[in-house]
Amino acid sequence: MDTVVLLSRLQFALTIMFHYLFPPLTIGLGLLMVCTEGLYLKTGDKQYERITKFWTKIFAVNFAIGVATGIVMEFQFGTNWSRYSKYVGDVFGSALAAEGIFAFFLESGFLAILVFGWDRVSKKMHFFATCMVALGSIFSSVWIVIANSWQQTPAGSRIEELPDGSKRAVIEDFWQMVFNPSTVDRLIHVWLGAIILGAFFVLSITAYYLYKGRHLDFARKTFKVGLVVAAVASCAMMLSGHHNAKMVAENQPAKLAAFEGHFTTGDGPTGLYVMGWPDEKTGEVKFGIEIPYLLTFLVHEDFKTPVTGLDKFPKEDRPPVWIPFQAYHLMIGFGVTLLGLAFLGLFLWWRKKLFTMRWIFLLYIVAVIPAYLANQMGWVSAEVGRQPWVVYNQLRTEHAVSPSVPAWQVLGSILMFSVIYFLLFCVWVYVMNDKIKHGPEEAEHPEDAAKPKEGFLAAASATQDRGEHSLTEVTVDKEGTRIEAAPEKPVAPAAPPADPPKNPDGAPGA
Amino acid sequence: MDYQLLWFVILGVLLTGYAILDGFDLGVGIIHLTARNDHERRLVMNSIGPIWDGNAVWLVTFGGALFAAFPAVYGTAFSAFYLPFMALLGALIFRAVSLEFRSKREEKWWRQTWDFLFFASSFTATFLFGMAVGNAMQGIKIKDGVYQGDLSDLIGIFPILVGFLAVSLFALHGSLYLYLKTEGEFHYYVRRWVWTSYVAFCVLYATVTAFSYQLVPTATERFTSSWVGWVIAGLNFFAVINISRALYQRRSLYAFISSCCSIIAFNVLFAYSLFPNLLISSYGDEHTLTVHNSSSTEKTLHLMAWFAAIGIPFVLAYTFTTHWVFRGKVKITKQSY
């Protein structure tokens, strides 16, 4: 492969993978903040306000880095992939411009009010701003997934020849482009990935507090909400994953074959490798553990039709196998692990043992790492699996780079981004650590703690909901601000049954 | 309807919006190190705290709109300016990060490092924007839509002068903004910086004007040949003079608005001298990218005109709301940087 192509691909991989640490988290956290602030507005309980403020701070840091690294992504299409830009501009560019006009302004305009506007606007206006930021981040994902999906499964466009002999894709039917064969499946997949990451991020932070015995009331409530969201979203993810694989089998069979390490089509049913080490030279999967019939069943829903293998494609059209295979299998492995962890938590909650085993929280503290990795690996398999095409069956990646940029310049920019992103990552870890260690504000003055009591009692007696339990917990927390974990424990098992009805937070996950 | 003209205008509006809004963000960054103590530096940063992010979006949307409307220009220009653009991206990242992280720790070394980075990245980004404009006016070595030159061809005397002009213009704009947003003793201290940057700007303005007659005769010819060009240039001159008048009268908002007007006039002047060209080739007119030979299809331009028609009122509403909510003098609160 040409050096410039290789370097430009490396740079794209580096910058997009780093960028993608942030947007899915802000999508997940945005929804969470809408829920907690909505509860604050409804109940007037100051605790919800403090919780929302805490998540807002975490959100703001991630959002800021997401924006800064996102500008790089947008400029890179032009700097490193100018021929690609000229080819896709008519189609892809319009989706990107729509993202700018409809999503970015919405997000960043209201983010200011969300983060800095607590004392400047009314509660309702602030809640509106929170909703708009969450909506903006979702809009943003819609447009960028549309743009990417069109490249995977082009539709609604035709190829046109320009006077100078070069070709470009031009739009024919906008809505057909928007709803190309893969958009909906992939968008749902991306959203679920974001929600699962958000849920496990929240679980990780609250598990840390539960482990340390701090902010117990907040941590317990949020942990339970996180478990419900994680479980529902993970179940939905299994379905979505299956749909996506079928969609890929239909539209990009070579890509699916690479995911599954399926080299030779054969005559009979195809098995599914649970793991293995595909060798592209010999065309077989070494050390593979194979479940017979399974791939045929998953793709064709019978036990005899063979699944198309890589041998059906000309050599120059075959994607690399090792990376997509491993990334795809890791994604599924992590996804199943997360599903298991979510249900383990629910099981313990049901058996009333959730808050009695302190060590179990260590598991949830680290579980956020596979959640990040699953998101990353999903994109790695999607993007490497579509090679050698950048626009599927239309434009090869090697024909997409900028002809005028020499290799040393790309190498220079890779080095620059590596250094900057490494520093940025360190600073991010450092600041997140700082914020998490600090935690949500405790009620500062006794009057402050008293106020929500009145408001909440009034609300509780009026609506007859089961708010009193929460009230007692709050007051306990207030009086002995940093209570030890031990004396709290006996109270804990009684807590779970009272809480579920007050958890509408579970809803957006579905 | 001439959609290519329409999109030329929309891009001009987006770029002008960016220059006015992020112009003062970058400007306060350029004069950031002149603030004398930690409190003043926090005031400087927090004067743009809530709004810089929204202001930067104008650039992102400009990029997206250029990609969609004139993909050939987007691809050719961005790859021609490869290293300067990479440096620009690095600077924009550092700016965002130094704002976000500077006040997170008390230690002196921590804050001083971020302070310096905030200044250096603001300066670099502005300078590179100016150089890009200078090169665009002068024309670059493009043939058949591919850049033929190398890095050294982009570093000429004229682009460097325009780079410094941009730095002085944004420093002036930023210090006027800060003058508007501060009070008390610091307010009067900032006033001194307004005058300093005003003088620097006027000197560079005169120099660049003189040089442009020599170095980019095509651009100057275009607007001196018709009365419209003279009117815009006259308005620009008037706006610049009016800044000093408003300053003398101590009307900070009026001075800031004058500065906005002079930026608008600069952009209109630039656009007027450019149209219908977008990327001038130094190899001759047949290689120049114009709005006609580099645009997307009529269908896409039409479709996106609808996006713009629906989106831009919202965008203006958000921008206005945010700036209205955060009007008045800057104060350090719990949520501040």
XYZ file of C-alpha atoms in Angstrom, chain A residues 254-264 272-289 310 319-330 384:
43
model
C -17.563 -9.645 2.084
C -17.557 -7.636 5.269
C -19.559 -10.236 7.155
C -17.248 -12.958 5.858
C -14.317 -10.979 7.274
C -16.094 -10.542 10.631
C -16.647 -14.273 10.853
C -13.326 -15.379 9.370
C -15.329 -17.222 6.704
C -12.867 -17.879 3.875
C -14.432 -20.662 1.803
C -19.673 -19.760 13.635
C -16.286 -19.184 15.223
C -16.561 -18.110 18.825
C -12.869 -17.256 18.774
C -9.803 -18.011 16.724
C -6.823 -16.719 14.820
C -7.631 -16.207 11.131
C -4.690 -16.654 8.781
C -5.214 -14.781 5.534
C -2.370 -16.563 3.728
C -3.676 -20.068 4.207
C -7.312 -19.013 4.299
C -8.218 -20.794 7.499
C -8.935 -19.990 11.112
C -6.310 -21.411 13.434
C -7.136 -22.522 16.977
C -10.764 -21.779 16.161
C -13.643 -22.867 18.332
C -14.473 -14.468 0.877
C -11.215 -6.809 3.084
C -8.438 -7.671 5.530
C -9.643 -10.387 7.901
C -7.616 -10.440 11.080
C -8.510 -6.979 12.407
C -12.255 -7.101 11.611
C -12.479 -10.658 12.978
C -10.845 -9.830 16.295
C -12.537 -6.439 16.697
C -15.929 -7.928 15.929
C -15.451 -10.815 18.340
C -14.129 -8.536 21.063
C -11.873 -1.934 8.484
